[in-house]
Amino acid sequence: MGHPLNSIATTDSRSRRQLFGLNLIRAVAIVMVMVDHSMRADISPDIRYLVHLIFNPDAVLFFMVSGALLLPVTGGYADFVRRRVVRAFVPFVVWVLVYAVAYYLLGMVNGYSLAMQIRWSWMSYNFDAGWFVPALMAVYFIMPLLSPWVATASRRHFHYVLLLWAASGLLPLFGALGGIRTAETPLSLFASAVPYALIGYYLTRYRYRGALLPSYVVQASADSSLSRRKARRVRLATLYTLMLSVGVVVPYALRDAANTFDMRMLSMDWTGLPAIAMAVFWFSLLVRVRSVGAVADRVVNFIARYSYGIYLSHWLLGGLLLPRYMPEWSESTAMVFAVSMGGGLAVSFVLRNIPFLGRYLV
């Protein structure tokens, strides 16, 4: 008979895989990524920056979904990593090779560069959005090691993670202001994808139980259901106002405040506090959604299913081929979005449905 914690974790993981809210987050996140990567000069810089701030956590929401679905890991380390390699890393390597060949055929690199990109395709990436997959694989490698802690951690333990993670979000600002080496600070290990996965699991596990703020911060004045509901509404209003302020309002107000560094780029750092605040904001809002209507649910589930393929292929379509063959369209945000999102969805659908090979392509 297996360990009882494994049985509980396995049952809980199966129920989480059926959550519509997680598919909704996937679908919303990939649309955010497409909007983020499609914006061009036909939109004013201030509006672009505001949209960037609102959609700041786009790709990192997938780290949170992975944590929600996979933590705590049960079974053997090797088996878990092997399945993750097949699901995520093999398609990534395939697309690194696709991009390398495309660059060569378009005359953007020579034969030597093509050979080097092929040689190191398993180690590095060669397209703008490629940073995400190595970071995701790093999370997969650490998940089995963290799982015993995750399986037994209390809510207060996760609150400690939230506090340390938020503190680490100040490192990019400290680095710009003081010139410190952020990678050599005590909080450097929190400036990674791992806290996103941990908090994604936590926010999913306690999605209906006030996960974001301990009850002792805003207490009910009396032991009654009305008082508890009122206290819960006050906590949520306070928290969401704070997250929007940290993630959008303050960075936008201070967008031109610095002269010695680029405040706009700093605020869009995915390890920074604005991104952390907006990631928690979006995830905690969407994970509790059970339906958006029968037809819309099917659309959401369809987009969510092919979101990874869209992510891998969209840069080839909207960032490489469109500017080369239709340069006038490539200056339009709407056209780039349509090609990236629509084309990526079509490519992913076709490739994913190739018998046997589809699972290794997208």
Short mmCIF file of C-alpha atoms in Angstrom, two decimals:
data_model
loop_
_atom_site.label_atom_id
_atom_site.label_comp_id
_atom_site.label_asym_id
_atom_site.label_seq_id
_atom_site.Cartn_x
_atom_site.Cartn_y
_atom_site.Cartn_z
CA MET A 1 0.00 0.00 0.00
CA GLY A 2 1.32 3.48 -0.93
CA HIS A 3 2.04 6.27 1.48
CA PRO A 4 -1.21 8.10 2.45
CA LEU A 5 0.26 11.47 1.46
CA ASN A 6 0.87 10.11 -2.04
CA SER A 7 -2.74 8.92 -2.26
CA ILE A 8 -4.07 12.29 -1.16
CA ALA A 9 -1.75 14.20 -3.51
CA THR A 10 -2.67 11.99 -6.48
CA THR A 11 -6.41 12.39 -5.89
CA ASP A 12 -6.04 16.14 -5.44
CA SER A 13 -3.96 16.43 -8.62
CA ARG A 14 -6.62 14.61 -10.63
CA SER A 15 -9.31 16.99 -9.39
CA ARG A 16 -7.12 19.99 -10.22
CA ARG A 17 -6.63 18.76 -13.80
CA GLN A 18 -10.39 19.05 -14.25
CA LEU A 19 -10.58 22.66 -13.09
CA PHE A 20 -11.93 24.97 -15.77
CA GLY A 21 -10.22 27.91 -14.06
CA LEU A 22 -6.77 26.57 -14.91
CA ASN A 23 -7.70 26.21 -18.58
CA LEU A 24 -9.07 29.74 -18.47
CA ILE A 25 -5.73 30.98 -17.10
CA ARG A 26 -3.89 29.17 -19.90
CA ALA A 27 -6.14 30.71 -22.54
CA VAL A 28 -5.97 34.21 -21.08
CA ALA A 29 -2.20 33.94 -20.62
CA ILE A 30 -1.52 32.96 -24.25
CA VAL A 31 -3.74 35.82 -25.47
CA MET A 32 -1.78 38.17 -23.20
CA VAL A 33 1.50 36.88 -24.68
CA MET A 34 0.21 37.43 -28.21
CA VAL A 35 -0.91 40.98 -27.42
CA ASP A 36 2.37 41.70 -25.65
CA HIS A 37 4.47 40.46 -28.58
CA SER A 38 2.26 42.05 -31.25
CA MET A 39 2.19 45.70 -30.17
CA ARG A 40 3.79 48.01 -32.70
CA ALA A 41 4.36 51.73 -33.19
CA ASP A 42 0.74 52.32 -34.25
CA ILE A 43 -0.02 52.40 -30.52
CA SER A 44 1.37 55.26 -28.45
CA PRO A 45 4.29 54.42 -26.10
CA ASP A 46 2.28 55.26 -22.98
CA ILE A 47 -0.62 53.01 -24.00
CA ARG A 48 1.81 50.23 -24.90
CA TYR A 49 3.43 50.55 -21.50
CA LEU A 50 0.08 50.50 -19.71
CA VAL A 51 -0.97 47.35 -21.58
CA HIS A 52 2.41 45.79 -20.81
CA LEU A 53 1.90 46.47 -17.10
CA ILE A 54 -1.61 45.01 -17.07
CA PHE A 55 -0.48 41.93 -19.03
CA ASN A 56 2.94 41.87 -17.34
CA PRO A 57 2.76 38.29 -16.01
CA ASP A 58 1.52 36.74 -19.28
CA ALA A 59 4.05 33.89 -19.73
CA VAL A 60 4.81 33.41 -16.04
CA LEU A 61 1.17 32.46 -15.43
CA PHE A 62 2.13 29.16 -17.08
CA PHE A 63 4.66 28.56 -14.29
CA MET A 64 1.80 28.98 -11.83
CA VAL A 65 -0.46 26.61 -13.76
CA SER A 66 2.33 24.01 -13.79
CA GLY A 67 2.64 24.28 -10.03
CA ALA A 68 -1.12 24.02 -9.61
CA LEU A 69 -1.32 20.89 -11.76
CA LEU A 70 1.85 19.01 -10.80
CA LEU A 71 2.65 19.77 -7.16
CA PRO A 72 3.20 17.79 -5.05
CA VAL A 73 4.92 15.32 -7.39
CA THR A 74 4.26 11.66 -6.64
CA GLY A 75 6.13 8.64 -7.95
CA GLY A 76 9.71 8.44 -9.14
CA TYR A 77 11.90 11.42 -10.00
CA ALA A 78 13.09 9.88 -13.29
CA ASP A 79 9.59 9.08 -14.49
CA PHE A 80 8.34 12.59 -13.74
CA VAL A 81 11.26 14.27 -15.51
CA ARG A 82 10.97 11.94 -18.50
CA ARG A 83 7.29 12.83 -18.97
CA ARG A 84 8.04 16.54 -18.66
CA VAL A 85 10.88 16.26 -21.18
CA VAL A 86 8.55 14.63 -23.70
CA ARG A 87 5.77 17.14 -23.09
CA ALA A 88 7.82 20.36 -23.01
CA PHE A 89 11.49 19.99 -23.88
CA VAL A 90 11.36 17.82 -27.01
CA PRO A 91 8.94 20.21 -28.81
CA PHE A 92 11.16 23.11 -27.71
CA VAL A 93 14.25 21.51 -29.30
CA VAL A 94 12.27 20.77 -32.46
CA TRP A 95 11.30 24.43 -32.73
CA VAL A 96 14.83 25.65 -32.04
CA LEU A 97 15.85 23.56 -35.07
CA VAL A 98 12.93 24.95 -37.12
CA TYR A 99 14.00 28.50 -36.34
CA ALA A 100 17.64 27.73 -37.16
CA VAL A 101 16.69 26.34 -40.57
CA ALA A 102 14.35 29.28 -41.21
CA TYR A 103 17.12 31.78 -40.42
CA TYR A 104 19.42 29.97 -42.83
CA LEU A 105 16.87 29.74 -45.65
CA LEU A 106 16.05 33.43 -45.25
CA GLY A 107 19.74 34.33 -45.50
CA MET A 108 19.93 35.61 -41.94
CA VAL A 109 22.74 33.24 -40.83
CA ASN A 110 25.52 31.35 -42.58
CA GLY A 111 26.23 27.64 -42.58
CA TYR A 112 28.52 27.80 -39.56
CA SER A 113 25.90 29.61 -37.47
CA LEU A 114 23.28 27.09 -38.58
CA ALA A 115 25.52 24.21 -37.52
CA MET A 116 26.20 25.79 -34.12
CA GLN A 117 22.49 26.41 -33.49
CA ILE A 118 21.74 22.81 -34.36
CA ARG A 119 24.59 21.57 -32.17
CA TRP A 120 23.42 23.51 -29.13
CA SER A 121 19.67 23.25 -29.74
CA TRP A 122 19.26 21.17 -26.57
CA MET A 123 21.02 23.78 -24.44
CA SER A 124 19.94 27.22 -25.64
CA TYR A 125 17.23 29.04 -27.57
CA ASN A 126 17.32 31.14 -30.73
CA PHE A 127 13.96 32.95 -30.76
CA ASP A 128 12.76 35.79 -28.57
CA ALA A 129 10.12 33.85 -26.66
CA GLY A 130 12.40 30.86 -26.08
CA TRP A 131 13.62 31.93 -22.61
CA PHE A 132 10.45 30.52 -21.09
CA VAL A 133 11.10 26.83 -21.73
CA PRO A 134 14.50 26.48 -20.01
CA ALA A 135 13.04 28.33 -17.02
CA LEU A 136 10.07 25.93 -17.02
CA MET A 137 12.37 22.90 -17.22
CA ALA A 138 14.31 24.24 -14.23
CA VAL A 139 11.02 24.26 -12.30
CA TYR A 140 10.32 20.68 -13.36
CA PHE A 141 13.75 19.53 -12.14
CA ILE A 142 13.18 21.05 -8.68
CA MET A 143 9.53 20.05 -8.23
CA PRO A 144 10.15 16.49 -6.96
CA LEU A 145 12.65 17.84 -4.42
CA LEU A 146 10.18 20.42 -3.08
CA SER A 147 7.18 18.10 -3.07
CA PRO A 148 7.64 16.58 0.42
CA TRP A 149 7.57 20.12 1.83
CA VAL A 150 4.58 21.09 -0.33
CA ALA A 151 2.61 18.03 0.78
CA THR A 152 2.89 18.95 4.46
CA ALA A 153 3.21 22.76 4.43
CA SER A 154 0.62 24.82 6.25
CA ARG A 155 -0.98 27.99 4.92
CA ARG A 156 1.32 30.02 7.17
CA HIS A 157 4.33 28.41 5.47
CA PHE A 158 3.04 29.58 2.10
CA HIS A 159 2.55 33.07 3.54
CA TYR A 160 6.27 33.09 4.34
CA VAL A 161 6.98 32.18 0.73
CA LEU A 162 4.74 35.03 -0.42
CA LEU A 163 6.54 37.55 1.80
CA LEU A 164 10.04 36.45 0.77
CA TRP A 165 8.98 36.32 -2.88
CA ALA A 166 7.58 39.86 -2.70
CA ALA A 167 10.80 41.05 -1.05
CA SER A 168 12.85 39.46 -3.84
CA GLY A 169 10.74 41.43 -6.31
CA LEU A 170 12.55 44.57 -5.14
CA LEU A 171 15.93 43.22 -6.29
CA PRO A 172 15.72 44.66 -9.83
CA LEU A 173 15.04 48.12 -8.34
CA PHE A 174 17.86 47.76 -5.80
CA GLY A 175 20.17 46.66 -8.59
CA ALA A 176 19.33 49.74 -10.66
CA LEU A 177 19.52 52.18 -7.75
CA GLY A 178 22.50 50.81 -5.88
CA GLY A 179 24.38 48.82 -8.45
CA ILE A 180 24.24 45.68 -6.31
CA ARG A 181 24.67 42.27 -7.88
CA THR A 182 21.20 40.87 -7.41
CA ALA A 183 22.34 37.29 -8.10
CA GLU A 184 24.57 37.51 -5.01
CA THR A 185 21.91 38.54 -2.51
CA PRO A 186 20.20 36.30 0.10
CA LEU A 187 16.93 36.51 -1.85
CA SER A 188 18.39 35.60 -5.24
CA LEU A 189 16.90 32.08 -5.28
CA PHE A 190 13.43 33.61 -5.01
CA ALA A 191 14.04 35.65 -8.17
CA SER A 192 13.11 32.67 -10.33
CA ALA A 193 10.18 30.69 -11.67
CA VAL A 194 9.99 28.43 -8.60
CA PRO A 195 7.92 30.75 -6.35
CA TYR A 196 5.45 31.20 -9.19
CA ALA A 197 4.88 27.43 -9.24
CA LEU A 198 4.61 27.17 -5.45
CA ILE A 199 2.10 30.01 -5.16
CA GLY A 200 0.17 28.70 -8.17
CA TYR A 201 -0.35 25.46 -6.27
CA TYR A 202 -1.24 27.31 -3.07
CA LEU A 203 -3.76 29.66 -4.70
CA THR A 204 -5.42 26.69 -6.38
CA ARG A 205 -5.50 24.51 -3.28
CA TYR A 206 -7.05 27.27 -1.15
CA ARG A 207 -8.92 29.15 -3.88
CA TYR A 208 -12.17 29.29 -1.86
CA ARG A 209 -10.61 29.83 1.55
CA GLY A 210 -9.10 33.33 1.50
CA ALA A 211 -5.63 32.19 0.47
CA LEU A 212 -4.14 35.62 -0.04
CA LEU A 213 -4.33 37.13 3.43
CA PRO A 214 -4.35 35.53 6.87
CA SER A 215 -7.60 36.00 8.77
CA TYR A 216 -5.79 37.69 11.65
CA VAL A 217 -4.96 40.72 9.44
CA VAL A 218 -8.60 41.82 9.08
CA GLN A 219 -10.69 40.12 11.73
CA ALA A 220 -14.43 39.75 11.95
CA SER A 221 -15.92 41.89 14.71
CA ALA A 222 -18.31 39.14 15.80
CA ASP A 223 -18.71 35.44 15.34
CA SER A 224 -21.41 35.62 12.67
CA SER A 225 -21.61 34.71 9.01
CA LEU A 226 -22.47 38.31 8.07
CA SER A 227 -19.42 39.62 9.90
CA ARG A 228 -17.17 37.00 8.29
CA ARG A 229 -18.47 37.81 4.80
CA LYS A 230 -17.92 41.52 5.39
CA ALA A 231 -14.39 40.92 6.68
CA ARG A 232 -13.66 38.72 3.65
CA ARG A 233 -14.87 41.45 1.27
CA VAL A 234 -12.72 44.03 3.05
CA ARG A 235 -9.66 41.77 2.80
CA LEU A 236 -10.21 41.08 -0.89
CA ALA A 237 -10.86 44.73 -1.75
CA THR A 238 -7.75 45.77 0.15
CA LEU A 239 -5.59 43.10 -1.47
CA TYR A 240 -6.72 43.64 -5.04
CA THR A 241 -6.37 47.41 -4.69
CA LEU A 242 -2.86 46.91 -3.34
CA MET A 243 -1.90 44.53 -6.15
CA LEU A 244 -3.21 46.84 -8.86
CA SER A 245 -1.41 49.76 -7.25
CA VAL A 246 1.91 47.91 -7.06
CA GLY A 247 1.54 46.24 -10.44
CA VAL A 248 0.06 49.05 -12.57
CA VAL A 249 -0.71 52.39 -10.92
CA VAL A 250 2.64 53.17 -9.27
CA PRO A 251 4.87 51.90 -12.14
CA TYR A 252 2.78 53.86 -14.66
CA ALA A 253 2.87 57.04 -12.57
CA LEU A 254 6.67 56.73 -12.21
CA ARG A 255 7.30 55.69 -15.83
CA ASP A 256 9.50 58.73 -16.56
CA ALA A 257 10.75 59.39 -13.04
CA ALA A 258 14.28 57.99 -13.41
CA ASN A 259 17.12 59.50 -15.43
CA THR A 260 19.89 56.97 -14.83
CA PHE A 261 17.94 53.82 -15.74
CA ASP A 262 14.88 52.80 -17.74
CA MET A 263 12.00 52.61 -15.27
CA ARG A 264 9.71 51.14 -17.91
CA MET A 265 11.97 48.20 -18.66
CA LEU A 266 12.65 47.70 -14.98
CA SER A 267 8.92 47.50 -14.18
CA MET A 268 8.43 44.79 -16.80
CA ASP A 269 11.09 42.46 -15.38
CA TRP A 270 9.27 39.17 -14.78
CA THR A 271 11.07 38.67 -11.47
CA GLY A 272 10.14 42.16 -10.25
CA LEU A 273 7.42 43.15 -7.81
CA PRO A 274 5.00 44.61 -10.42
CA ALA A 275 4.98 41.30 -12.32
CA ILE A 276 4.61 39.30 -9.10
CA ALA A 277 1.67 41.45 -7.96
CA MET A 278 -0.14 41.16 -11.28
CA ALA A 279 0.53 37.42 -11.53
CA VAL A 280 -1.12 36.85 -8.16
CA PHE A 281 -3.92 39.25 -9.15
CA TRP A 282 -4.78 37.47 -12.40
CA PHE A 283 -4.30 33.93 -11.13
CA SER A 284 -6.33 34.37 -7.95
CA LEU A 285 -9.17 35.98 -9.90
CA LEU A 286 -9.36 33.44 -12.72
CA VAL A 287 -8.70 30.18 -10.87
CA ARG A 288 -12.08 30.37 -9.14
CA VAL A 289 -14.07 30.78 -12.37
CA ARG A 290 -16.15 27.67 -13.05
CA SER A 291 -17.69 28.64 -16.39
CA VAL A 292 -18.05 31.52 -18.81
CA GLY A 293 -20.90 29.95 -20.78
CA ALA A 294 -21.24 26.71 -22.72
CA VAL A 295 -19.89 28.01 -26.05
CA ALA A 296 -17.19 30.18 -24.49
CA ASP A 297 -16.06 27.25 -22.33
CA ARG A 298 -15.35 25.19 -25.45
CA VAL A 299 -13.41 28.04 -27.01
CA VAL A 300 -11.38 28.50 -23.82
CA ASN A 301 -10.59 24.79 -23.59
CA PHE A 302 -9.61 24.67 -27.27
CA ILE A 303 -7.21 27.60 -26.97
CA ALA A 304 -5.80 26.23 -23.71
CA ARG A 305 -5.09 22.86 -25.29
CA TYR A 306 -2.97 24.40 -28.05
CA SER A 307 -1.44 27.23 -26.03
CA TYR A 308 2.04 25.70 -25.91
CA GLY A 309 2.12 25.21 -29.66
CA ILE A 310 0.97 28.79 -30.18
CA TYR A 311 3.78 29.97 -27.91
CA LEU A 312 6.43 28.02 -29.79
CA SER A 313 5.29 28.91 -33.31
CA HIS A 314 3.99 32.47 -33.08
CA TRP A 315 7.38 34.18 -33.37
CA LEU A 316 8.09 32.40 -36.64
CA LEU A 317 4.82 33.69 -38.09
CA GLY A 318 4.42 37.18 -36.65
CA GLY A 319 8.03 38.08 -35.88
CA LEU A 320 9.92 36.53 -38.77
CA LEU A 321 7.84 35.64 -41.84
CA LEU A 322 5.33 38.51 -41.68
CA PRO A 323 7.97 41.29 -41.70
CA ARG A 324 9.84 39.53 -44.50
CA TYR A 325 6.94 38.92 -46.89
CA MET A 326 4.32 41.48 -45.82
CA PRO A 327 6.25 44.37 -44.27
CA GLU A 328 3.30 46.76 -44.42
CA TRP A 329 1.21 44.38 -42.32
CA SER A 330 4.01 43.90 -39.82
CA GLU A 331 3.60 47.51 -38.63
CA SER A 332 -0.01 46.92 -37.60
CA THR A 333 -0.63 45.62 -34.10
CA ALA A 334 -3.95 44.10 -35.13
CA MET A 335 -2.46 42.25 -38.11
CA VAL A 336 0.53 40.93 -36.18
CA PHE A 337 -1.82 39.70 -33.45
CA ALA A 338 -4.13 38.04 -35.98
CA VAL A 339 -1.26 36.25 -37.71
CA SER A 340 0.48 35.27 -34.49
CA MET A 341 -2.61 34.09 -32.65
CA GLY A 342 -4.65 32.71 -35.53
CA GLY A 343 -1.69 31.29 -37.42
CA GLY A 344 -0.16 29.81 -34.28
CA LEU A 345 -3.45 28.15 -33.37
CA ALA A 346 -3.84 26.69 -36.88
CA VAL A 347 -0.24 25.41 -36.99
CA SER A 348 -0.57 23.89 -33.52
CA PHE A 349 -3.85 22.19 -34.39
CA VAL A 350 -2.46 20.63 -37.58
CA LEU A 351 0.81 19.50 -36.03
CA ARG A 352 -0.72 18.20 -32.81
CA ASN A 353 -3.07 15.94 -34.77
CA ILE A 354 -0.33 14.20 -36.74
CA PRO A 355 -0.49 10.58 -35.56
CA PHE A 356 2.30 9.62 -33.14
CA LEU A 357 4.55 12.60 -34.02
CA GLY A 358 2.16 15.34 -32.93
CA ARG A 359 3.00 15.09 -29.24
CA TYR A 360 6.67 15.70 -30.02
CA LEU A 361 6.01 18.81 -32.14
CA VAL A 362 3.77 21.06 -30.04
#
